Amino acid sequence: MANSNTQFTTRLGVIATTVGSAVGLGNIWRFPYEAGMHGGGAFLLVDLFFIFIIGVPVLCAEFVIGRHTGANIRGAFRALAPGQRWGWMGYLSLISAIGILSFYSVVAGWTLEYLFASLFSYSSSFADASESALHSRFASFATSDVRPVLWTILFLIANYFVLVRGVTKGIEKVSNWLMPLLFILLLAFCINSLFMPGAAEGLRFLFYPDFSQITPSVILGAMGQAFFSLSLGLGCMVTYAAYFNSRVPLIKTAVTTAILDTLVAILAGMIIFPAVFTFARQPAAGPQLIFEVLPSIFASLPAGRLWSSLLFLLLFIASLTSTISMAEISIAFFQQECSMPRRRATLLTIAAAMFFGILCALSFGSLSSLKIFGLTIFNLFDYVTSNIILPIGALVISIFVGWKLPLPLLTSSIS
Ligand code: PFF
């Protein structure tokens, strides 16, 4: 696998790409609203437990499988357990990678809508809008048919142009530029929030655990959040580790990824909750928290348009570096298992995600009455992939590494 454009070339590249995959809407959009709905500090505590006690070992397991085989997820299982039927894991990963990519791109599309509204129609969209106007703006946009679909398509086209350039020139290069920018933007927002009058209350909500809030559903939600946030259980980190050279220290990389990923989730909380308490909003507003609450808050600040544009730019960057990692699972699969050229593998992956992404986008609008097992298409994709397939995938990977890999291979890989 050591030919050109098929390996990450620098240590920064390795960290930027793995952290780029881990840090995404899961940290900046999902973590604050989940924490907001589940007692703040209590949720954070359980999330930290799952990230460091279960997440880091599973991340190491994925790295070992990927780096040792240098193969896509199906090829990796087959290489390590020839003649045994582990290859099905590859199909499960392929299907769920395209599933997650589809619904995730819809939310990423929303961030593009809000980025453009911030840039080009800031006053009418946000600055002069009341809280209820912001609420109905989000609802009428998400339930309409044309714009959410167009943004989803546009977002996936952006993915295509990064991915088609390959591992080093596309994925690594873009991550090297965008991840430092993301951290700078996050810090700027965090400093801004810490000066708000509601900062102390917001930080208390985020960091002070009320143990009575730790219920089975909080535990389950935090486990799902930890896996989703570290991109585990799908074979994403197996695929990326196939591009690591033999000198990359796996445990160190896993721990650094987990620390930076957690840091971003905490920073996102430190940005949002001080603002929520300053402006007397509901922390438990749910998935629309960031889309409804933050624009109205920025409207009251000097240079609100700039803040608002930067926030949605930040979300777009975070989404893009994650979706390219999901798509890469499928691209590596098609390239290696079906001997497809990269361009065709990329096209097929993006076209499949576009098809299902459009259905997901429409499931808020004209397909909203179409329910499968009582869920809309978007919710079904989200639920089945995040709550069922990721934990099962993580379990299978752990069992595989624990029971099937020869111990010397494991110890030599991680030492
Ligand atoms: N870790 C990403 C996030 O937190 O937004 C989501 C993700 C990326 C999940 C890649 C799964 C995956 F394979």
Tab-separated table of C-alpha atoms and ligand atoms in Angstrom:
chain	number	residue	atom	x	y	z
A	1	MET	CA	0.000	0.000	0.000
A	2	ALA	CA	3.010	2.278	0.061
A	3	ASN	CA	2.573	3.731	-3.405
A	4	SER	CA	1.932	7.425	-3.838
A	5	ASN	CA	-1.308	9.037	-2.762
A	6	THR	CA	-2.363	6.039	-0.655
A	7	GLN	CA	-0.796	6.888	2.714
A	8	PHE	CA	-0.905	9.771	5.141
A	9	THR	CA	2.500	11.357	4.875
A	10	THR	CA	3.064	13.256	8.133
A	11	ARG	CA	2.279	12.893	11.826
A	12	LEU	CA	0.134	16.024	11.567
A	13	GLY	CA	-1.698	14.382	8.671
A	14	VAL	CA	-2.475	11.299	10.748
A	15	ILE	CA	-3.848	13.345	13.645
A	16	ALA	CA	-5.683	15.860	11.435
A	17	THR	CA	-7.454	13.110	9.492
A	18	THR	CA	-8.421	10.896	12.447
A	19	VAL	CA	-9.455	13.858	14.590
A	20	GLY	CA	-11.170	15.281	11.494
A	21	SER	CA	-13.230	12.117	11.243
A	22	ALA	CA	-14.039	12.043	14.955
A	23	VAL	CA	-14.848	15.741	15.336
A	24	GLY	CA	-18.043	16.550	13.527
A	25	LEU	CA	-21.703	17.295	13.949
A	26	GLY	CA	-21.561	14.647	16.681
A	27	ASN	CA	-19.536	17.013	18.858
A	28	ILE	CA	-20.834	20.430	17.958
A	29	TRP	CA	-24.479	19.726	17.120
A	30	ARG	CA	-25.385	16.415	18.776
A	31	PHE	CA	-23.397	16.543	22.038
A	32	PRO	CA	-24.821	19.897	23.272
A	33	TYR	CA	-28.425	18.960	22.545
A	34	GLU	CA	-28.066	15.475	24.049
A	35	ALA	CA	-26.356	16.929	27.126
A	36	GLY	CA	-29.010	19.665	27.230
A	37	MET	CA	-31.789	17.086	27.271
A	38	HIS	CA	-30.090	14.740	29.725
A	39	GLY	CA	-28.963	16.847	32.626
A	40	GLY	CA	-25.718	18.449	31.377
A	41	GLY	CA	-22.931	17.346	33.739
A	42	ALA	CA	-24.429	13.894	34.349
A	43	PHE	CA	-24.427	13.166	30.618
A	44	LEU	CA	-20.877	14.471	30.229
A	45	LEU	CA	-19.623	12.229	33.022
A	46	VAL	CA	-21.113	9.058	31.522
A	47	ASP	CA	-19.925	10.082	28.049
A	48	LEU	CA	-16.359	10.499	29.360
A	49	PHE	CA	-16.533	7.063	30.936
A	50	PHE	CA	-17.523	5.416	27.644
A	51	ILE	CA	-15.005	7.391	25.581
A	52	PHE	CA	-11.987	6.527	27.688
A	53	ILE	CA	-12.868	3.116	29.147
A	54	ILE	CA	-14.473	1.532	26.067
A	55	GLY	CA	-13.874	3.918	23.178
A	56	VAL	CA	-10.074	4.146	23.335
A	57	PRO	CA	-9.531	0.347	23.423
A	58	VAL	CA	-11.953	-0.154	20.503
A	59	LEU	CA	-10.193	2.633	18.614
A	60	CYS	CA	-6.860	0.844	19.167
A	61	ALA	CA	-8.458	-2.398	17.943
A	62	GLU	CA	-9.625	-0.709	14.720
A	63	PHE	CA	-6.187	0.826	14.214
A	64	VAL	CA	-4.467	-2.545	14.636
A	65	ILE	CA	-6.736	-4.269	12.100
A	66	GLY	CA	-6.350	-1.476	9.554
A	67	ARG	CA	-2.640	-0.826	9.837
A	68	HIS	CA	-1.674	-4.478	9.903
A	69	THR	CA	-3.640	-5.382	6.774
A	70	GLY	CA	-3.515	-2.096	4.877
A	71	ALA	CA	-6.894	-3.103	3.480
A	72	ASN	CA	-10.518	-1.987	3.344
A	73	ILE	CA	-12.820	-3.319	6.045
A	74	ARG	CA	-13.895	-6.494	4.202
A	75	GLY	CA	-10.398	-7.248	2.927
A	76	ALA	CA	-8.985	-6.661	6.416
A	77	PHE	CA	-11.237	-9.247	8.059
A	78	ARG	CA	-10.610	-11.754	5.308
A	79	ALA	CA	-6.850	-11.260	5.476
A	80	LEU	CA	-6.758	-11.799	9.223
A	81	ALA	CA	-9.178	-14.727	9.317
A	82	PRO	CA	-8.893	-16.443	5.917
A	83	GLY	CA	-11.543	-19.021	5.157
A	84	GLN	CA	-13.708	-17.862	8.030
A	85	ARG	CA	-16.855	-15.921	7.485
A	86	TRP	CA	-15.903	-12.518	8.829
A	87	GLY	CA	-16.174	-10.816	5.455
A	88	TRP	CA	-19.891	-10.086	6.083
A	89	MET	CA	-18.730	-7.392	8.479
A	90	GLY	CA	-17.489	-5.573	5.375
A	91	TYR	CA	-20.968	-5.503	3.841
A	92	LEU	CA	-22.520	-4.315	7.095
A	93	SER	CA	-19.976	-1.491	7.231
A	94	LEU	CA	-20.539	-0.568	3.608
A	95	ILE	CA	-24.312	-0.321	4.025
A	96	SER	CA	-24.158	1.599	7.267
A	97	ALA	CA	-21.427	3.959	6.043
A	98	ILE	CA	-23.673	4.986	3.154
A	99	GLY	CA	-26.646	5.164	5.561
A	100	ILE	CA	-24.852	7.525	7.958
A	101	LEU	CA	-23.407	9.559	5.111
A	102	SER	CA	-26.933	10.069	3.741
A	103	PHE	CA	-28.664	11.443	6.799
A	104	TYR	CA	-25.566	13.291	8.054
A	105	SER	CA	-25.333	15.156	4.743
A	106	VAL	CA	-28.853	16.483	5.257
A	107	VAL	CA	-27.863	18.137	8.547
A	108	ALA	CA	-24.624	19.339	6.929
A	109	GLY	CA	-26.855	20.828	4.216
A	110	TRP	CA	-28.770	22.745	6.905
A	111	THR	CA	-25.482	24.277	8.052
A	112	LEU	CA	-24.883	25.459	4.480
A	113	GLU	CA	-28.354	27.050	4.328
A	114	TYR	CA	-27.635	28.882	7.586
A	115	LEU	CA	-24.153	29.866	6.425
A	116	PHE	CA	-25.593	31.437	3.284
A	117	ALA	CA	-28.412	33.104	5.178
A	118	SER	CA	-25.832	34.540	7.612
A	119	LEU	CA	-23.734	35.861	4.754
A	120	PHE	CA	-26.367	37.174	2.393
A	121	SER	CA	-29.633	37.834	4.218
A	122	TYR	CA	-28.476	38.242	7.783
A	123	SER	CA	-30.759	41.090	8.838
A	124	SER	CA	-33.989	39.634	7.540
A	125	SER	CA	-33.177	36.039	8.482
A	126	PHE	CA	-31.707	36.419	11.936
A	127	ALA	CA	-30.957	39.887	13.239
A	128	ASP	CA	-34.504	41.187	13.239
A	129	ALA	CA	-36.152	37.842	13.935
A	130	SER	CA	-37.855	37.030	17.224
A	131	GLU	CA	-37.363	33.674	18.953
A	132	SER	CA	-40.618	32.361	17.516
A	133	ALA	CA	-39.720	33.650	14.043
A	134	LEU	CA	-36.444	31.716	14.253
A	135	HIS	CA	-38.358	28.641	15.301
A	136	SER	CA	-40.745	28.876	12.370
A	137	ARG	CA	-37.894	29.731	10.011
A	138	PHE	CA	-36.151	26.491	10.863
A	139	ALA	CA	-39.374	24.485	10.648
A	140	SER	CA	-40.475	25.966	7.333
A	141	PHE	CA	-37.010	25.478	5.816
A	142	ALA	CA	-36.536	21.875	7.021
A	143	THR	CA	-40.024	20.829	5.933
A	144	SER	CA	-39.795	22.408	2.489
A	145	ASP	CA	-38.814	20.186	-0.417
A	146	VAL	CA	-36.420	22.085	-2.605
A	147	ARG	CA	-33.742	23.857	-0.574
A	148	PRO	CA	-32.847	21.052	1.861
A	149	VAL	CA	-32.478	18.704	-1.115
A	150	LEU	CA	-30.325	21.171	-3.037
A	151	TRP	CA	-28.023	21.777	-0.064
A	152	THR	CA	-27.666	18.036	0.520
A	153	ILE	CA	-26.668	17.552	-3.119
A	154	LEU	CA	-24.255	20.475	-2.999
A	155	PHE	CA	-22.633	19.219	0.177
A	156	LEU	CA	-22.126	15.765	-1.339
A	157	ILE	CA	-20.613	17.304	-4.478
A	158	ALA	CA	-18.065	19.088	-2.235
A	159	ASN	CA	-17.215	15.672	-0.765
A	160	TYR	CA	-16.750	14.271	-4.247
A	161	PHE	CA	-14.162	16.893	-5.148
A	162	VAL	CA	-12.078	16.201	-2.044
A	163	LEU	CA	-12.329	12.423	-2.272
A	164	VAL	CA	-11.625	12.039	-5.945
A	165	ARG	CA	-8.177	13.598	-5.419
A	166	GLY	CA	-7.160	10.634	-3.279
A	167	VAL	CA	-5.861	9.935	0.207
A	168	THR	CA	-2.819	12.206	0.406
A	169	LYS	CA	-3.750	14.972	-2.020
A	170	GLY	CA	-7.436	15.060	-1.107
A	171	ILE	CA	-8.242	13.813	2.402
A	172	GLU	CA	-4.951	14.598	4.141
A	173	LYS	CA	-4.410	17.976	2.533
A	174	VAL	CA	-7.914	19.251	3.244
A	175	SER	CA	-7.790	17.988	6.863
A	176	ASN	CA	-4.399	19.622	7.453
A	177	TRP	CA	-5.881	22.984	6.519
A	178	LEU	CA	-9.321	22.724	8.000
A	179	MET	CA	-8.675	21.166	11.415
A	180	PRO	CA	-6.398	23.954	12.755
A	181	LEU	CA	-8.929	26.490	11.438
A	182	LEU	CA	-11.692	24.644	13.284
A	183	PHE	CA	-9.788	24.812	16.578
A	184	ILE	CA	-9.097	28.533	16.170
A	185	LEU	CA	-12.777	29.230	15.499
A	186	LEU	CA	-13.838	27.118	18.480
A	187	LEU	CA	-11.502	28.955	20.824
A	188	ALA	CA	-12.714	32.335	19.596
A	189	PHE	CA	-16.334	31.330	20.244
A	190	CYS	CA	-15.475	29.907	23.623
A	191	ILE	CA	-13.776	33.104	24.792
A	192	ASN	CA	-16.770	35.071	23.581
A	193	SER	CA	-19.185	32.880	25.552
A	194	LEU	CA	-17.134	32.998	28.737
A	195	PHE	CA	-17.710	36.751	28.925
A	196	MET	CA	-21.479	36.409	28.837
A	197	PRO	CA	-23.431	37.134	32.038
A	198	GLY	CA	-24.843	33.597	32.081
A	199	ALA	CA	-21.403	31.975	31.797
A	200	ALA	CA	-21.216	30.725	35.396
A	201	GLU	CA	-24.667	29.164	35.215
A	202	GLY	CA	-23.938	27.591	31.834
A	203	LEU	CA	-20.663	26.108	33.004
A	204	ARG	CA	-22.304	24.787	36.139
A	205	PHE	CA	-24.944	23.082	34.024
A	206	LEU	CA	-22.267	21.476	31.848
A	207	PHE	CA	-19.764	20.444	34.507
A	208	TYR	CA	-21.723	19.840	37.694
A	209	PRO	CA	-23.114	16.298	37.587
A	210	ASP	CA	-26.463	15.770	39.211
A	211	PHE	CA	-26.217	12.023	39.855
A	212	SER	CA	-29.987	11.621	40.117
A	213	GLN	CA	-30.119	12.338	36.376
A	214	ILE	CA	-28.142	9.207	35.470
A	215	THR	CA	-30.883	6.899	34.198
A	216	PRO	CA	-30.633	3.868	31.883
A	217	SER	CA	-31.652	6.033	28.933
A	218	VAL	CA	-28.911	8.560	29.749
A	219	ILE	CA	-26.399	5.712	29.915
A	220	LEU	CA	-27.545	4.286	26.582
A	221	GLY	CA	-27.590	7.717	24.945
A	222	ALA	CA	-24.089	8.481	26.216
A	223	MET	CA	-22.778	5.153	24.935
A	224	GLY	CA	-24.202	5.794	21.469
A	225	GLN	CA	-22.796	9.321	21.564
A	226	ALA	CA	-19.315	8.037	22.505
A	227	PHE	CA	-19.216	5.519	19.624
A	228	PHE	CA	-20.664	7.981	17.128
A	229	SER	CA	-18.305	10.708	18.203
A	230	LEU	CA	-15.171	8.569	17.908
A	231	SER	CA	-16.367	7.178	14.524
A	232	LEU	CA	-16.260	3.648	15.952
A	233	GLY	CA	-17.953	0.434	14.914
A	234	LEU	CA	-18.199	1.195	11.203
A	235	GLY	CA	-14.702	0.336	10.116
A	236	CYS	CA	-13.964	3.989	9.469
A	237	MET	CA	-10.869	3.947	11.655
A	238	VAL	CA	-9.870	0.571	10.164
A	239	THR	CA	-9.945	2.207	6.745
A	240	TYR	CA	-7.955	5.258	7.860
A	241	ALA	CA	-5.392	3.147	9.753
A	242	ALA	CA	-4.722	1.285	6.500
A	243	TYR	CA	-3.132	4.580	5.396
A	244	PHE	CA	-0.841	4.816	8.481
A	245	ASN	CA	2.803	3.890	7.985
A	246	SER	CA	4.508	1.444	10.327
A	247	ARG	CA	5.971	4.184	12.520
A	248	VAL	CA	2.655	5.702	13.617
A	249	PRO	CA	2.251	4.994	17.371
A	250	LEU	CA	-1.227	3.514	17.623
A	251	ILE	CA	-2.009	3.906	21.319
A	252	LYS	CA	-0.726	7.472	21.385
A	253	THR	CA	-2.751	8.319	18.284
A	254	ALA	CA	-5.892	6.763	19.790
A	255	VAL	CA	-5.496	8.647	23.074
A	256	THR	CA	-4.746	11.952	21.301
A	257	THR	CA	-7.797	11.481	19.075
A	258	ALA	CA	-10.034	10.755	22.070
A	259	ILE	CA	-8.697	13.741	24.038
A	260	LEU	CA	-9.084	16.215	21.157
A	261	ASP	CA	-12.519	14.828	20.279
A	262	THR	CA	-13.699	15.206	23.878
A	263	LEU	CA	-12.155	18.655	24.082
A	264	VAL	CA	-14.182	19.805	21.091
A	265	ALA	CA	-17.422	18.458	22.580
A	266	ILE	CA	-16.676	20.244	25.867
A	267	LEU	CA	-15.762	23.464	24.034
A	268	ALA	CA	-19.030	23.242	22.105
A	269	GLY	CA	-20.866	22.933	25.433
A	270	MET	CA	-18.887	25.870	26.814
A	271	ILE	CA	-19.957	27.921	23.812
A	272	ILE	CA	-23.621	27.023	23.846
A	273	PHE	CA	-24.709	26.748	27.498
A	274	PRO	CA	-23.442	30.155	28.693
A	275	ALA	CA	-25.379	31.636	25.765
A	276	VAL	CA	-28.483	29.575	26.548
A	277	PHE	CA	-28.531	30.758	30.163
A	278	THR	CA	-27.666	34.364	29.316
A	279	PHE	CA	-30.650	34.614	27.008
A	280	ALA	CA	-32.978	32.461	29.141
A	281	ARG	CA	-33.472	29.736	26.554
A	282	GLN	CA	-34.208	26.061	27.070
A	283	PRO	CA	-31.136	23.787	27.170
A	284	ALA	CA	-33.422	20.859	26.305
A	285	ALA	CA	-34.582	22.333	22.971
A	286	GLY	CA	-33.442	19.200	21.103
A	287	PRO	CA	-31.856	18.858	17.640
A	288	GLN	CA	-32.736	22.411	16.645
A	289	LEU	CA	-30.840	23.879	19.633
A	290	ILE	CA	-27.949	25.185	17.591
A	291	PHE	CA	-30.064	26.341	14.634
A	292	GLU	CA	-32.660	28.201	16.671
A	293	VAL	CA	-30.830	29.432	19.699
A	294	LEU	CA	-27.432	30.561	18.474
A	295	PRO	CA	-28.482	32.835	15.579
A	296	SER	CA	-30.743	34.823	17.876
A	297	ILE	CA	-27.939	35.148	20.372
A	298	PHE	CA	-25.480	36.406	17.796
A	299	ALA	CA	-28.031	38.942	16.672
A	300	SER	CA	-27.598	40.730	19.977
A	301	LEU	CA	-23.818	40.896	19.697
A	302	PRO	CA	-21.707	43.417	17.834
A	303	ALA	CA	-20.639	41.938	14.462
A	304	GLY	CA	-23.409	39.358	14.738
A	305	ARG	CA	-23.311	38.590	11.056
A	306	LEU	CA	-19.636	37.683	11.270
A	307	TRP	CA	-20.137	35.443	14.333
A	308	SER	CA	-23.085	33.716	12.775
A	309	SER	CA	-21.274	33.121	9.475
A	310	LEU	CA	-18.215	31.795	11.295
A	311	LEU	CA	-20.289	29.446	13.407
A	312	PHE	CA	-21.932	27.818	10.419
A	313	LEU	CA	-18.627	27.740	8.576
A	314	LEU	CA	-17.249	25.849	11.567
A	315	LEU	CA	-20.073	23.341	11.393
A	316	PHE	CA	-19.568	22.892	7.668
A	317	ILE	CA	-15.840	22.206	8.142
A	318	ALA	CA	-16.485	19.758	10.960
A	319	SER	CA	-19.089	17.943	8.834
A	320	LEU	CA	-16.907	17.728	5.741
A	321	THR	CA	-13.883	16.190	7.473
A	322	SER	CA	-16.219	13.558	8.971
A	323	THR	CA	-18.210	12.716	5.857
A	324	ILE	CA	-15.081	12.181	3.772
A	325	SER	CA	-14.070	9.514	6.296
A	326	MET	CA	-17.439	7.770	6.029
A	327	ALA	CA	-17.310	7.857	2.241
A	328	GLU	CA	-13.742	6.516	2.266
A	329	ILE	CA	-15.002	3.245	3.834
A	330	SER	CA	-17.082	2.622	0.753
A	331	ILE	CA	-14.539	3.984	-1.747
A	332	ALA	CA	-11.746	1.729	-0.402
A	333	PHE	CA	-14.202	-1.187	-0.502
A	334	PHE	CA	-15.133	-0.636	-4.159
A	335	GLN	CA	-11.539	0.040	-5.185
A	336	GLN	CA	-10.100	-3.066	-3.573
A	337	GLU	CA	-12.969	-5.566	-3.607
A	338	CYS	CA	-14.382	-4.693	-7.027
A	339	SER	CA	-11.171	-3.387	-8.658
A	340	MET	CA	-12.814	-0.085	-9.494
A	341	PRO	CA	-10.774	3.001	-10.358
A	342	ARG	CA	-10.948	5.614	-7.597
A	343	ARG	CA	-12.982	8.057	-9.667
A	344	ARG	CA	-15.706	5.507	-10.333
A	345	ALA	CA	-15.693	4.254	-6.730
A	346	THR	CA	-16.099	7.850	-5.523
A	347	LEU	CA	-18.858	8.555	-8.000
A	348	LEU	CA	-20.782	5.447	-7.010
A	349	THR	CA	-20.460	6.205	-3.289
A	350	ILE	CA	-21.551	9.820	-3.649
A	351	ALA	CA	-24.407	8.890	-6.008
A	352	ALA	CA	-25.741	6.293	-3.537
A	353	ALA	CA	-25.493	8.781	-0.654
A	354	MET	CA	-27.247	11.375	-2.800
A	355	PHE	CA	-30.144	9.051	-3.547
A	356	PHE	CA	-30.717	8.137	0.114
A	357	GLY	CA	-29.806	11.645	1.280
A	358	ILE	CA	-32.580	13.100	-0.880
A	359	LEU	CA	-35.060	10.651	0.661
A	360	CYS	CA	-33.842	11.652	4.137
A	361	ALA	CA	-34.169	15.362	3.300
A	362	LEU	CA	-37.693	14.842	1.962
A	363	SER	CA	-38.685	12.884	5.045
A	364	PHE	CA	-39.149	16.207	6.855
A	365	GLY	CA	-41.362	17.471	4.020
A	366	SER	CA	-43.460	15.597	1.494
A	367	LEU	CA	-42.307	12.163	2.676
A	368	SER	CA	-42.991	12.928	6.337
A	369	SER	CA	-46.001	10.630	6.441
A	370	LEU	CA	-43.951	7.692	5.175
A	371	LYS	CA	-43.085	5.772	8.331
A	372	ILE	CA	-41.124	2.551	8.673
A	373	PHE	CA	-41.379	0.923	12.123
A	374	GLY	CA	-43.000	4.185	13.192
A	375	LEU	CA	-39.974	6.269	12.153
A	376	THR	CA	-39.448	8.701	9.280
A	377	ILE	CA	-36.705	7.749	6.812
A	378	PHE	CA	-34.256	10.211	8.406
A	379	ASN	CA	-34.962	8.957	11.923
A	380	LEU	CA	-34.812	5.349	10.789
A	381	PHE	CA	-31.384	5.828	9.189
A	382	ASP	CA	-30.153	7.699	12.251
A	383	TYR	CA	-31.580	5.199	14.745
A	384	VAL	CA	-30.575	1.974	13.008
A	385	THR	CA	-27.045	3.073	12.166
A	386	SER	CA	-26.121	4.980	15.357
A	387	ASN	CA	-27.961	2.966	18.000
A	388	ILE	CA	-27.815	-0.540	16.548
A	389	ILE	CA	-25.091	-0.986	13.939
A	390	LEU	CA	-22.318	1.082	15.571
A	391	PRO	CA	-22.510	-0.687	18.972
A	392	ILE	CA	-22.795	-4.109	17.259
A	393	GLY	CA	-19.879	-3.260	14.968
A	394	ALA	CA	-17.758	-2.128	17.923
A	395	LEU	CA	-18.604	-5.352	19.748
A	396	VAL	CA	-17.738	-7.526	16.740
A	397	ILE	CA	-14.418	-5.701	16.258
A	398	SER	CA	-13.556	-6.144	19.944
A	399	ILE	CA	-14.437	-9.857	19.883
A	400	PHE	CA	-12.432	-10.299	16.710
A	401	VAL	CA	-9.329	-8.615	18.077
A	402	GLY	CA	-9.698	-10.324	21.462
A	403	TRP	CA	-10.326	-13.849	20.200
A	404	LYS	CA	-9.056	-14.138	16.676
A	405	LEU	CA	-5.885	-12.095	16.460
A	406	PRO	CA	-2.708	-13.857	17.578
A	407	LEU	CA	-1.364	-12.113	20.675
A	408	PRO	CA	2.143	-11.495	19.223
A	409	LEU	CA	0.593	-9.693	16.259
A	410	LEU	CA	-1.394	-7.505	18.618
A	411	THR	CA	1.499	-6.662	20.890
A	412	SER	CA	3.916	-5.963	18.055
A	413	SER	CA	1.346	-3.696	16.364
A	414	ILE	CA	0.718	-1.522	19.365
A	415	SER	CA	4.152	-1.408	20.909
B	1	PFF	N1	-17.528	11.108	14.440
B	1	PFF	C1	-18.401	11.858	13.605
B	1	PFF	C2	-19.047	12.963	14.409
B	1	PFF	O1	-18.881	13.001	15.632
B	1	PFF	O2	-19.744	13.786	13.839
B	1	PFF	C3	-19.455	11.012	12.944
B	1	PFF	C4	-18.945	9.744	12.291
B	1	PFF	C5	-17.919	9.799	11.345
B	1	PFF	C6	-19.529	8.536	12.589
B	1	PFF	C7	-17.453	8.643	10.745
B	1	PFF	C8	-19.094	7.370	12.013
B	1	PFF	C9	-18.063	7.435	11.091
B	1	PFF	F1	-17.627	6.323	10.524
